[in-house]
mmCIF file of C-alpha atoms in Angstrom:
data_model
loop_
_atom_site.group_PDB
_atom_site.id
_atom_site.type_symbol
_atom_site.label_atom_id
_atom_site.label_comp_id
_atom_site.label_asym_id
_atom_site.label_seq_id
_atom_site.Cartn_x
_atom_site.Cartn_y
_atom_site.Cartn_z
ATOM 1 C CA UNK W 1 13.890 -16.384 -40.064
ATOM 2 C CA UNK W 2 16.249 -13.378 -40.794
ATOM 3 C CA UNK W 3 17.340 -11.970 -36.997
ATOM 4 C CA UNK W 4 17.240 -8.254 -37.611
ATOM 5 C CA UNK W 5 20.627 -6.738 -35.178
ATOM 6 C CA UNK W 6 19.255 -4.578 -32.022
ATOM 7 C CA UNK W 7 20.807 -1.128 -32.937
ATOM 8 C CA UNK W 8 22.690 0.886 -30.451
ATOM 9 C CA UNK W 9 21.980 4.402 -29.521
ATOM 10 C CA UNK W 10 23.081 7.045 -31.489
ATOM 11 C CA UNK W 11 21.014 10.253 -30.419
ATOM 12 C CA UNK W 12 20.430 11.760 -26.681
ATOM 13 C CA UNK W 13 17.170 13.269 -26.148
ATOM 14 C CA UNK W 14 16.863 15.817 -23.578
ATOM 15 C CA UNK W 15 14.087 16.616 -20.966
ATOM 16 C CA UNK W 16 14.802 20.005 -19.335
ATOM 17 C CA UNK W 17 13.449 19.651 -15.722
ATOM 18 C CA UNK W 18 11.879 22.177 -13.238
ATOM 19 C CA UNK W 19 12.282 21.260 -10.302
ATOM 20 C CA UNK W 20 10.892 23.169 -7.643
ATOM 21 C CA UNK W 21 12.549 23.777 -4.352
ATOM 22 C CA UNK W 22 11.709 20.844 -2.140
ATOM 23 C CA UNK W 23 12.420 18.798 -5.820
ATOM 24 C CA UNK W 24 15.953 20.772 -6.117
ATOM 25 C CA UNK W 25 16.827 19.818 -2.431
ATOM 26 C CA UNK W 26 15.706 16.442 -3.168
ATOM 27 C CA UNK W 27 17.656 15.826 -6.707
ATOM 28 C CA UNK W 28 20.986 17.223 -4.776
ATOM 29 C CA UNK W 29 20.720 15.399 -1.521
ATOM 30 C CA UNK W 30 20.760 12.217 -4.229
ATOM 31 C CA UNK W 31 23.946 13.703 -5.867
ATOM 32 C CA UNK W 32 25.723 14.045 -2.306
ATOM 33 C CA UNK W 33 24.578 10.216 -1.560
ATOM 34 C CA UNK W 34 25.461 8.739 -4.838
ATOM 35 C CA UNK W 35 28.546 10.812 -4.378
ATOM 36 C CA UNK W 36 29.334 9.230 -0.274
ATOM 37 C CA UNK W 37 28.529 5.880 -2.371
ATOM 38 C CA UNK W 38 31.174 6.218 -4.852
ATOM 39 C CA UNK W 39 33.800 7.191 -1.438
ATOM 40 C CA UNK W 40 32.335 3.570 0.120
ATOM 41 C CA UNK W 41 33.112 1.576 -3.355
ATOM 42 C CA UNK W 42 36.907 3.531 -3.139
ATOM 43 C CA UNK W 43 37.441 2.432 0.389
ATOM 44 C CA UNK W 44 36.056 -1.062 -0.130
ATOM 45 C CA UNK W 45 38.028 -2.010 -3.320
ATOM 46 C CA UNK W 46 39.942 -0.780 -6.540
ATOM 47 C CA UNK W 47 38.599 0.051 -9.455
ATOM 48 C CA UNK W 48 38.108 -3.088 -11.867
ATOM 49 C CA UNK W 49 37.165 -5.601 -8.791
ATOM 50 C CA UNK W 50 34.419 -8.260 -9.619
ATOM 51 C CA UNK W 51 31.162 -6.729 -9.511
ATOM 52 C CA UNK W 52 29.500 -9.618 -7.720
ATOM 53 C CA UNK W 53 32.257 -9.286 -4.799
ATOM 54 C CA UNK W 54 31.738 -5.759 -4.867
ATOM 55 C CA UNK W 55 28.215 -6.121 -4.445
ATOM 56 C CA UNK W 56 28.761 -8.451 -1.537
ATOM 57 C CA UNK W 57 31.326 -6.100 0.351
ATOM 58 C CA UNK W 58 29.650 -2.993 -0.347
ATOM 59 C CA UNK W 59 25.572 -3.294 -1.257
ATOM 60 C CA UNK W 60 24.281 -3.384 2.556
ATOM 61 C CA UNK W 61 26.830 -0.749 4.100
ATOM 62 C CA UNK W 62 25.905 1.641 1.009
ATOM 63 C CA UNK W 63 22.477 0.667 1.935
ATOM 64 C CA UNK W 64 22.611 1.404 5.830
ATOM 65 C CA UNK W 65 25.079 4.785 5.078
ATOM 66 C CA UNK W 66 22.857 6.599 2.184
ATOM 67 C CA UNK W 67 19.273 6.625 1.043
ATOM 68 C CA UNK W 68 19.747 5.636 -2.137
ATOM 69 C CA UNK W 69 17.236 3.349 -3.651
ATOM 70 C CA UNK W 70 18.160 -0.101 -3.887
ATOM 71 C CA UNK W 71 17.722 0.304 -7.567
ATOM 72 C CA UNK W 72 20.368 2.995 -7.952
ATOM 73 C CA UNK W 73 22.971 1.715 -5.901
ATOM 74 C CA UNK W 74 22.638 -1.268 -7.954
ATOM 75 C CA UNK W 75 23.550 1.045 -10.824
ATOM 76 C CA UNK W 76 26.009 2.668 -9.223
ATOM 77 C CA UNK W 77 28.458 -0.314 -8.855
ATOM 78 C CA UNK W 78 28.299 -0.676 -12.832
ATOM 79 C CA UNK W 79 28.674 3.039 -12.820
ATOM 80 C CA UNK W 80 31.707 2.983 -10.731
ATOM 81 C CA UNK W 81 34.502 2.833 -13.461
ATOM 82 C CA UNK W 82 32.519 6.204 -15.268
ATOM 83 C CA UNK W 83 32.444 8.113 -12.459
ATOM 84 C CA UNK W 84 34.985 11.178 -12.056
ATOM 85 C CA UNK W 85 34.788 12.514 -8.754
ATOM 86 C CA UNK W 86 34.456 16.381 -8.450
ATOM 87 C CA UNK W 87 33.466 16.501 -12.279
ATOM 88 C CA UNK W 88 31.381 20.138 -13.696
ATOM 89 C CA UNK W 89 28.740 17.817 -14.792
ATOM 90 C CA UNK W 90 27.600 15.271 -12.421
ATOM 91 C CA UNK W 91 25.623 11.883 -14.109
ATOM 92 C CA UNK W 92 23.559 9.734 -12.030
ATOM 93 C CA UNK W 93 22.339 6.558 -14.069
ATOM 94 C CA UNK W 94 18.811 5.919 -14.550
ATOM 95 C CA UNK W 95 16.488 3.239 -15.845
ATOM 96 C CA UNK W 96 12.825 2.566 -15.884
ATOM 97 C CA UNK W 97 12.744 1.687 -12.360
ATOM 98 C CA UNK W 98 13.904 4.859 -11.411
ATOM 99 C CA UNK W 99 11.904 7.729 -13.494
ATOM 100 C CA UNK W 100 8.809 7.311 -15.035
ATOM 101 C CA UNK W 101 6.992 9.438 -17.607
ATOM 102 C CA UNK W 102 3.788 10.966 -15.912
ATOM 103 C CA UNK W 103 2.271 12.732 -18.830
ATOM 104 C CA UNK W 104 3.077 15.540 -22.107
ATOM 105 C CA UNK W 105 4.904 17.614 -19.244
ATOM 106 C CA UNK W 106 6.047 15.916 -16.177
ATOM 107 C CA UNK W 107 8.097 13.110 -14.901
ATOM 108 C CA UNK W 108 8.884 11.257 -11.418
ATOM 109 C CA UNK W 109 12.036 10.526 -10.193
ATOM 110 C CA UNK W 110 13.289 8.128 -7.518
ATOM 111 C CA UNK W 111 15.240 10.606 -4.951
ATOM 112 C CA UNK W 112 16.694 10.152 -1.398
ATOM 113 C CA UNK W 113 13.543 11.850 -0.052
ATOM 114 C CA UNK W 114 10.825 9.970 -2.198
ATOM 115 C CA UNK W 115 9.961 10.014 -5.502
ATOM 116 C CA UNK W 116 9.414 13.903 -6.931
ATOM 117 C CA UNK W 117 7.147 14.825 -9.546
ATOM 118 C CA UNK W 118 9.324 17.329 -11.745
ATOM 119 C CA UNK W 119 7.586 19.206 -14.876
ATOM 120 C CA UNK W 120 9.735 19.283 -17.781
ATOM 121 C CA UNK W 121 9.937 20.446 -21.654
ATOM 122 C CA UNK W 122 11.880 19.000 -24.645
ATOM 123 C CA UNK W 123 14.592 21.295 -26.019
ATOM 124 C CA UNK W 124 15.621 18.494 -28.896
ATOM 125 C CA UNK W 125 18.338 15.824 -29.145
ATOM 126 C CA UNK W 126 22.261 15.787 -29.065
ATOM 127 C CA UNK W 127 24.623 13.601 -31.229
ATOM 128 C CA UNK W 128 25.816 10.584 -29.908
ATOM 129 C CA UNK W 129 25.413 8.283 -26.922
ATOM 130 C CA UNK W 130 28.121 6.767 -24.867
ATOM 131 C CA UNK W 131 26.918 5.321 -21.745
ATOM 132 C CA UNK W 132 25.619 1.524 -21.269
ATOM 133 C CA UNK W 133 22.362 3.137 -19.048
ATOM 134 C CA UNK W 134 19.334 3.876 -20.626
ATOM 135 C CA UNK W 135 19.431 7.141 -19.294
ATOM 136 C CA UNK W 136 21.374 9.696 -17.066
ATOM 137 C CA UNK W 137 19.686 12.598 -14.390
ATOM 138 C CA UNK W 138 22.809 15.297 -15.973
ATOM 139 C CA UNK W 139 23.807 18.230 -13.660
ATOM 140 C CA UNK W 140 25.815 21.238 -13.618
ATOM 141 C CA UNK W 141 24.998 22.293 -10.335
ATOM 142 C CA UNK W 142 22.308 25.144 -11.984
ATOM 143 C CA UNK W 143 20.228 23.341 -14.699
ATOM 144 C CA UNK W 144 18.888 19.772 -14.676
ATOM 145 C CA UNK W 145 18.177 17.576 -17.041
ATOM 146 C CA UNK W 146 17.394 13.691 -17.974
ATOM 147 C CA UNK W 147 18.873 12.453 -21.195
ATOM 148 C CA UNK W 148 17.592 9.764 -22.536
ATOM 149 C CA UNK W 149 19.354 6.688 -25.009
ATOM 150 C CA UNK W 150 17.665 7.269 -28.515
ATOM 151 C CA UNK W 151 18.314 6.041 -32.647
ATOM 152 C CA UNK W 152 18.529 9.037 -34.719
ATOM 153 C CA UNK W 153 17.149 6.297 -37.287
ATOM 154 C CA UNK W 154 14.755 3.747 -36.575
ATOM 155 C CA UNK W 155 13.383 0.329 -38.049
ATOM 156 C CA UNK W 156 10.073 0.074 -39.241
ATOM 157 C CA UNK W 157 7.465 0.599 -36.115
ATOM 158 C CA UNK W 158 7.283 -3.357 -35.664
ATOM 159 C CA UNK W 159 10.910 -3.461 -35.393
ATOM 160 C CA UNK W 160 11.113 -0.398 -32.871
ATOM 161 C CA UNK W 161 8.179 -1.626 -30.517
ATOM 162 C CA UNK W 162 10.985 -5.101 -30.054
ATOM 163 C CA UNK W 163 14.415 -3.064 -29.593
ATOM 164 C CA UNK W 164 13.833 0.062 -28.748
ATOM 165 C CA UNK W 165 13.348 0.586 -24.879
ATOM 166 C CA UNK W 166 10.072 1.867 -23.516
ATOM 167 C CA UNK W 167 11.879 5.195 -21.997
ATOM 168 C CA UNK W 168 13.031 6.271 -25.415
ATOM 169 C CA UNK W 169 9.913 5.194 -26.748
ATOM 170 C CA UNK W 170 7.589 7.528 -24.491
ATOM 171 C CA UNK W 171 9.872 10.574 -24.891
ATOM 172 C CA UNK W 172 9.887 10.035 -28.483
ATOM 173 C CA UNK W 173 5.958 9.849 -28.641
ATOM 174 C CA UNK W 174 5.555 12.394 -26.155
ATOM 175 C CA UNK W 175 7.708 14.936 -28.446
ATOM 176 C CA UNK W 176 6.028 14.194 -31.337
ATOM 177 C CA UNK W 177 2.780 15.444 -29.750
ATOM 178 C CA UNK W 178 4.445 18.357 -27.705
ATOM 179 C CA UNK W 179 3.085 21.800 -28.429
ATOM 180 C CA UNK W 180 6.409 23.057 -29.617
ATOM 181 C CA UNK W 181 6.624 20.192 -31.941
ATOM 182 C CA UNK W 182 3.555 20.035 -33.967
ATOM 183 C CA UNK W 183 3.615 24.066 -34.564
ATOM 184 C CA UNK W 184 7.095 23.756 -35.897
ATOM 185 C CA UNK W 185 6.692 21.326 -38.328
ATOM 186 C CA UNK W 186 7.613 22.601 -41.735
ATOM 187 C CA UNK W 187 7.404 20.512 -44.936
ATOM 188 C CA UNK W 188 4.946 17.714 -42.969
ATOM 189 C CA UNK W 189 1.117 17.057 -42.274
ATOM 190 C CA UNK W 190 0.818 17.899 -38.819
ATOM 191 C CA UNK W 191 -2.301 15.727 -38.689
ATOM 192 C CA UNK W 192 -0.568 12.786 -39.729
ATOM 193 C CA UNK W 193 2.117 13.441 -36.793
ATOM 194 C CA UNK W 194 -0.121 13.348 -34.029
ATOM 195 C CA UNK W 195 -2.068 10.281 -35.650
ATOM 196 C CA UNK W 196 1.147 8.876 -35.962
ATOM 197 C CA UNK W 197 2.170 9.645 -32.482
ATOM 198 C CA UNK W 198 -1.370 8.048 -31.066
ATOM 199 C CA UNK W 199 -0.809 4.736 -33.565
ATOM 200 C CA UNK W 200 2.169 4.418 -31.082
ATOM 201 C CA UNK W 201 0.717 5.362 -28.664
ATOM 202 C CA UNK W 202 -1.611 2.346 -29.003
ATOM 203 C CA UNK W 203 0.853 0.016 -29.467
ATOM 204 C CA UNK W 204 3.017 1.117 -25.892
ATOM 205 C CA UNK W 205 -0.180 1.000 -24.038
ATOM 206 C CA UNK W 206 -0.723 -2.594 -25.577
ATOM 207 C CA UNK W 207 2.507 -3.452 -24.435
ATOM 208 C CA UNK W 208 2.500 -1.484 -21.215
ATOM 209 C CA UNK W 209 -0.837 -4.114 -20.561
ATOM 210 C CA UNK W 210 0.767 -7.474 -21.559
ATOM 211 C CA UNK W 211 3.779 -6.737 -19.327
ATOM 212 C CA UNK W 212 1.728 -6.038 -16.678
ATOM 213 C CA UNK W 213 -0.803 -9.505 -17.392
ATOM 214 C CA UNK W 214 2.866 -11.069 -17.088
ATOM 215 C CA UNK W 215 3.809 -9.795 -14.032
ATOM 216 C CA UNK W 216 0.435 -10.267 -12.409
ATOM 217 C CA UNK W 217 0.395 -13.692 -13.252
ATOM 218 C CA UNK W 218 4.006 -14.011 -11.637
ATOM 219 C CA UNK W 219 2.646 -12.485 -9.000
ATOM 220 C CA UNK W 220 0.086 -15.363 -8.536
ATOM 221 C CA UNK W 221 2.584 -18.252 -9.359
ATOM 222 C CA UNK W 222 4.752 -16.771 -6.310
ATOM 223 C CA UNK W 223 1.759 -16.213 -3.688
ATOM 224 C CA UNK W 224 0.751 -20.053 -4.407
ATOM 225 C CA UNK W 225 4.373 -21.444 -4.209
ATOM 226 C CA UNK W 226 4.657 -19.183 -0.878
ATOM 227 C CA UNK W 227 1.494 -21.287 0.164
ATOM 228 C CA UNK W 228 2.776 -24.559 -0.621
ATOM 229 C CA UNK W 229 6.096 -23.517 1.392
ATOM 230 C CA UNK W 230 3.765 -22.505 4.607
ATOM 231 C CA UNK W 231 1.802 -26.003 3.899
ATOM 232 C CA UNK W 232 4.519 -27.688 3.967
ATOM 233 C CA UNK W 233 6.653 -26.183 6.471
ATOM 234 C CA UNK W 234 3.603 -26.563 9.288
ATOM 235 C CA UNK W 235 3.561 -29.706 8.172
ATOM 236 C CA UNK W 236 6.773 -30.833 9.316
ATOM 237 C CA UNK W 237 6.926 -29.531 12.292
ATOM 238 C CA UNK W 238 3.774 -31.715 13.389
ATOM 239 C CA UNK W 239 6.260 -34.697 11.623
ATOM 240 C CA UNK W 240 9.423 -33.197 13.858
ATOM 241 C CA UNK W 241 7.178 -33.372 16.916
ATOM 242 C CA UNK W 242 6.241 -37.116 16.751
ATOM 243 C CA UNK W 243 9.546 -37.976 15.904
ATOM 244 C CA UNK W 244 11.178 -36.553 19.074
ATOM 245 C CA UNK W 245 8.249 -38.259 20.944
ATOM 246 C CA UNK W 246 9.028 -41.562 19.226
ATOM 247 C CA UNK W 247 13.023 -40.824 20.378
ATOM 248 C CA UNK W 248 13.818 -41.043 16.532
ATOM 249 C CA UNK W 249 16.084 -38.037 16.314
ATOM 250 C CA UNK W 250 17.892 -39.264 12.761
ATOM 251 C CA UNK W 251 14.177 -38.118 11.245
ATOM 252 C CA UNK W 252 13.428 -35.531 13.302
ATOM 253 C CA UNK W 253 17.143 -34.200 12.233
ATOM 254 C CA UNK W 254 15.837 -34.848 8.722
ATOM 255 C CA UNK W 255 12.956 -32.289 9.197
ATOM 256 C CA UNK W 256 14.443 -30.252 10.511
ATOM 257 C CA UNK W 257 17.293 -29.829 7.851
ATOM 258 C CA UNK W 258 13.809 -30.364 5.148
ATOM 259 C CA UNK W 259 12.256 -26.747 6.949
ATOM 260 C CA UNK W 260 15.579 -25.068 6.400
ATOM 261 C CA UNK W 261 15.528 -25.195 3.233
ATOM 262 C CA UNK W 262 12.689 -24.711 2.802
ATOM 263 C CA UNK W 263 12.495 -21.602 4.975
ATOM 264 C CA UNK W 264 15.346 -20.817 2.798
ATOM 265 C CA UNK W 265 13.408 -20.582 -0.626
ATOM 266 C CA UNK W 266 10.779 -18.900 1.149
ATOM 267 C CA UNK W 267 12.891 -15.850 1.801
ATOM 268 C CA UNK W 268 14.290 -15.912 -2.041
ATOM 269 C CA UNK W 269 10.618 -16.246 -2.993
ATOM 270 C CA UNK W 270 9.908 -13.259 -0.726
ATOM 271 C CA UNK W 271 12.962 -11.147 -2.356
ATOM 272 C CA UNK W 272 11.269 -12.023 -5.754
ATOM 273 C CA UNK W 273 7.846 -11.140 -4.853
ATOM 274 C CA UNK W 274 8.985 -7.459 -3.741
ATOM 275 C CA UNK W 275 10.950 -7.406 -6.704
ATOM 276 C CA UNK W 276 7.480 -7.992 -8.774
ATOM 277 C CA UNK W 277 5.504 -5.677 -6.663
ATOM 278 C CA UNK W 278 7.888 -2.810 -7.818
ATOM 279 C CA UNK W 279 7.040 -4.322 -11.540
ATOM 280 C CA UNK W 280 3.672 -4.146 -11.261
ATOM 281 C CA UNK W 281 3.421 -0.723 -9.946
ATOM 282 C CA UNK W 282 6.048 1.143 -12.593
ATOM 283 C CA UNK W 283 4.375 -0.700 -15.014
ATOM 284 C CA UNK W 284 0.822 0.646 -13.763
ATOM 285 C CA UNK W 285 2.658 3.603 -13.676
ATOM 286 C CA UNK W 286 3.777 3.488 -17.788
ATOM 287 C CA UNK W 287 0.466 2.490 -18.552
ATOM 288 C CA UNK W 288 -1.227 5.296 -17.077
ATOM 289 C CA UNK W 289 1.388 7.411 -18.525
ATOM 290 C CA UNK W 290 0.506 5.983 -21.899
ATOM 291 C CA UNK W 291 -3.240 6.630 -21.116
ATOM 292 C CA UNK W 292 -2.814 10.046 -20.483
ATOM 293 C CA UNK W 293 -0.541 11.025 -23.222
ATOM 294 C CA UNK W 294 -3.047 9.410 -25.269
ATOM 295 C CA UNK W 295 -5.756 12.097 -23.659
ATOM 296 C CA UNK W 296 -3.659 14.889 -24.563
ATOM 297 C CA UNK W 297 -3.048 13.308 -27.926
ATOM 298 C CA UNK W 298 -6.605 13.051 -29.042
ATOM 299 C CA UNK W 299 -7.633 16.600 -27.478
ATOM 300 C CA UNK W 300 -4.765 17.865 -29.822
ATOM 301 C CA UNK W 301 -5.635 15.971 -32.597
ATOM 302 C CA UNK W 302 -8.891 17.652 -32.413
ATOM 303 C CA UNK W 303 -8.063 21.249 -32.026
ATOM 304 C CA UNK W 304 -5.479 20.919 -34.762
ATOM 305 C CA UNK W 305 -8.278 19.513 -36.946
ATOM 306 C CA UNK W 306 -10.506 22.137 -36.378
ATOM 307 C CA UNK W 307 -7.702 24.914 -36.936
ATOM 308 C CA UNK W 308 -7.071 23.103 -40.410
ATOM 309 C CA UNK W 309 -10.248 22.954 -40.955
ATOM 310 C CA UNK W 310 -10.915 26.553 -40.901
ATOM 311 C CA UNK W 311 -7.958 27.979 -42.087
ATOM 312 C CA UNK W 312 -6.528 25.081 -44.252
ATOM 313 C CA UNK W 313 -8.850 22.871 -45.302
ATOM 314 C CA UNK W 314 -6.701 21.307 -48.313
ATOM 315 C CA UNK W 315 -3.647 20.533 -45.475
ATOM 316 C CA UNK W 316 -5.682 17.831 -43.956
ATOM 317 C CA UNK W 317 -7.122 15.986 -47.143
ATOM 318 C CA UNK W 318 -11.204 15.883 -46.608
ATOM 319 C CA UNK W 319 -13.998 18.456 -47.122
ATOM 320 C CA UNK W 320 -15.217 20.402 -43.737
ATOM 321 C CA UNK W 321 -17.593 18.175 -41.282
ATOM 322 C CA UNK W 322 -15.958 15.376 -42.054
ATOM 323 C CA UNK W 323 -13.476 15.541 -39.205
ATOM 324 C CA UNK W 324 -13.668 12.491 -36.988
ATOM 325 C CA UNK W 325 -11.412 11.977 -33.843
ATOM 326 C CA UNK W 326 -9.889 8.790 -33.084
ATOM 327 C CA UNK W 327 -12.086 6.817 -30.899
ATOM 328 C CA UNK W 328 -10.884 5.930 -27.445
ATOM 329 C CA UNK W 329 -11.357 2.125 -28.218
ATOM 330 C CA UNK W 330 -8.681 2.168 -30.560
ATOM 331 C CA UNK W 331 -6.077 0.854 -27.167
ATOM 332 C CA UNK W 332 -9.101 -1.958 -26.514
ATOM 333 C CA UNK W 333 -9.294 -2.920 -30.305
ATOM 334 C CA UNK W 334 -4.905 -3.134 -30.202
ATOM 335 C CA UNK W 335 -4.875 -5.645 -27.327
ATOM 336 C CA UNK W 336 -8.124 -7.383 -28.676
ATOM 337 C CA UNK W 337 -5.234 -8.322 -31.805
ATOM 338 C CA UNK W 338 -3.182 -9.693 -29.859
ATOM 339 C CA UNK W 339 -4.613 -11.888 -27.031
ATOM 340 C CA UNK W 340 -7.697 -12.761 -30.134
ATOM 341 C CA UNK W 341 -10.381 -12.035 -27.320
ATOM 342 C CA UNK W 342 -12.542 -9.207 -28.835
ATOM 343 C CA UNK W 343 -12.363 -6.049 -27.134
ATOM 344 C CA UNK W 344 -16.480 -6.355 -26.302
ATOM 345 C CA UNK W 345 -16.019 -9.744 -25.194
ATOM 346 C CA UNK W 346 -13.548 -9.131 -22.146
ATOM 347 C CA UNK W 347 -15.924 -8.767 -19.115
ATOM 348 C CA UNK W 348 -13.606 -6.428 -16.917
ATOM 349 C CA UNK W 349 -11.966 -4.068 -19.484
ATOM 350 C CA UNK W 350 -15.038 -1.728 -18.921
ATOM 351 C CA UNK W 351 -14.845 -1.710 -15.069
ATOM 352 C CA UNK W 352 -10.834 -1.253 -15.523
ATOM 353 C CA UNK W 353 -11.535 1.534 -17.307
ATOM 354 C CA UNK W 354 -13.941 3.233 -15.164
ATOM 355 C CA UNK W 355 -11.580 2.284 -12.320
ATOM 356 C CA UNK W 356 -9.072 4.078 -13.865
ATOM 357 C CA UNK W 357 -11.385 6.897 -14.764
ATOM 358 C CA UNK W 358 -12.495 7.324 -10.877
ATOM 359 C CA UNK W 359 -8.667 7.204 -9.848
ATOM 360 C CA UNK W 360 -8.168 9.795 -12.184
ATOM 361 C CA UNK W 361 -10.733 12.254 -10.860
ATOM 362 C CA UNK W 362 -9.917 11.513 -7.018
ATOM 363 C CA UNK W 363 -6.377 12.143 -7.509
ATOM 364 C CA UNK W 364 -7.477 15.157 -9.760
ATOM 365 C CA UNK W 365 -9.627 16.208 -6.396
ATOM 366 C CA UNK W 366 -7.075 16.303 -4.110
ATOM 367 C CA UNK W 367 -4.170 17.804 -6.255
ATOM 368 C CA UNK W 368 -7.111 20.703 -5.877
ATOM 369 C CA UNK W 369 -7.777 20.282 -2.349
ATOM 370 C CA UNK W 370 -4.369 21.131 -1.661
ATOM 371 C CA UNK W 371 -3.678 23.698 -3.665
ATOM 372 C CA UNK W 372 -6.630 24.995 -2.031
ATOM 373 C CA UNK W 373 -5.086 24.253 1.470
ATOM 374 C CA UNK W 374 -1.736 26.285 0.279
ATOM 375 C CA UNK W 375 -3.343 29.583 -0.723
#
């Protein structure tokens, strides 16, 4: 087999945020922490130390001093020889853990005070990308904006689903089905974008679901080790007890060296459980993200038709009434591909998705509710 070389970003795509005020104060009390983090990494050691010593030295004091999230000030210490105190345009590194994609117009980011649900719009791409993060939160102090790692030319869509990382992925899909997009198109069918966009679509919500199958099942191979741990832990102190009572304190010595260690996976096991918790829920997270762009795909897709239909009829290929929107099932059918279980076959996937529907509409009800409460 022919290994195709992962390709390296060469484009920036911007998302122009705005933030309201809480979300302002919020973004720039971040800034002044990941700042105070960078004056803690100074103090502790010169530039060019060993990261896993500076992560020793520094990581908990950074940790009791700011708010950062754990995530970022892990981040930070690769960060550390990029970072120009005092500079016009301040960078704070992001990844996938840190910002997620909520729909066509908003995104959360991981702040000091919580994560803050920012709207944002797409004002293009810039040339050239330089940094070895994903992404950066970029500002001047007066505008803010998230610029995310792109290729200015991609591999065929097989190819792009392997290397190309799932934040680039959703911005790129989410502005090929932006407003702004589709009515500037010159020279293309507009129809085919947005199917395009929603074949992709498809395939990141696919993905978006056998990540999270992975995780869960990690999930479930930690909670059962955990329980063998406990088992075997209680266990030896019964053993520990009768050995004391017997006067044999070479094995009771034995157990009790035997629980330390084994108290001693238990708390790496509970470090890697948290670890997949946060997993699970940004990649519940992506996947609803993925769900909903595919909403706002679809209800495009079908008010463009209908434009063409009645004022261009030749621009989308087929005679009037013979418009059909791209069913819903099409995400069920993907993943039915690839685990071979047919989509009609899989006993939950129709409660998941009326799970997910009722979610939708109680968080849809109280968004309401307070807006309701503010007026």
């Amino acid at each position: 087999m022919i290994k195709v070389p992962v390709e390296t970003p060469t484009a920036t795509l911007r998302y122009a945020l705005a933030p309201d005020a809480a979300g302002i104060a919020a973004i720039e009390a971040t800034f002044a922490d990941y700042d105070r983090m960078m004056a803690i990494l100074a103090e502790v050691a010169p530039v060019g130390a060993n990261l896993v010593a500076l992560h020793a030295q520094a990581y908990e004091r950074i940790r009791i001093e700011t708010g950062l999230p754990a995530r970022l000030v892990t981040l930070g210490l690769r960060d550390r020889a990029n970072y120009v105190a005092g500079a016009a345009v301040r960078k704070i590194p992001l990844d996938d853990k840190l910002f997620a994609i909520k729909g066509p117009t908003s995104v959360t980011i991981s702040t000091v005070r919580g994560r803050v649900l920012v709207p944002f719009h797409i004002p293009g791409y810039l040339d050239g990308w330089e940094s070895p993060f994903p992404a950066h939160l970029v500002s001047d102090g007066h505008v803010y904006e998230i610029h995310i790692a792109v290729k200015s030319k991609s591999p065929p869509e097989e190819k792009t689903m392997v290397h190309e990382g799932i934040l680039a992925r959703m911005g790129r899909l989410l502005a090929a089905i932006a407003s702004e997009t589709i009515d500037n198109a010159e020279n293309s069918n507009k129809v085919a974008l947005v199917k395009q966009a929603i074949r992709e679509i498809d395939a990141g919500a696919d993905e978006a679901r056998h990540a999270l199958g992975k995780s869960r099942a990690e999930e479930f191979r930690l909670k059962r080790r955990r329980e063998e741990l406990d088992a075997e832990v209680a266990g030896l102190t019964e053993k520990i007890r009768l050995a004391v009572a017997e006067n044999r304190e070479d094995l009771a010595r034995a157990g009790v060296a035997r629980q330390i260690d084994l108290e001693s996976q238990g708390t790496a096991l509970e470090r890697a459980m948290d670890f997949i918790e946060l997993e699970i829920d940004e990649q519940t997270k992506a996947l609803q993200a993925m769900l909903g762009a595919r909403r706002e795909a679809e209800t495009r897709l079908a008010d463009l038709e209908a434009s063409l239909e009645k004022h261009s009829p030749q621009e989308t290929g087929r005679t009037a009434g013979a418009t059909k929107t791209v069913s819903p099932d099409r995400a069920m059918a993907a993943i039915a591909r690839v685990t071979g279980v047919p989509a009609s076959g899989v006993p939950g996937d129709k409660e998941l998705d009326e799970l997910d529907r009722l979610h939708r509409e109680k968080e849809i009800a109280a968004r309401l509710e307070r807006i309701k409460s503010q007026q």
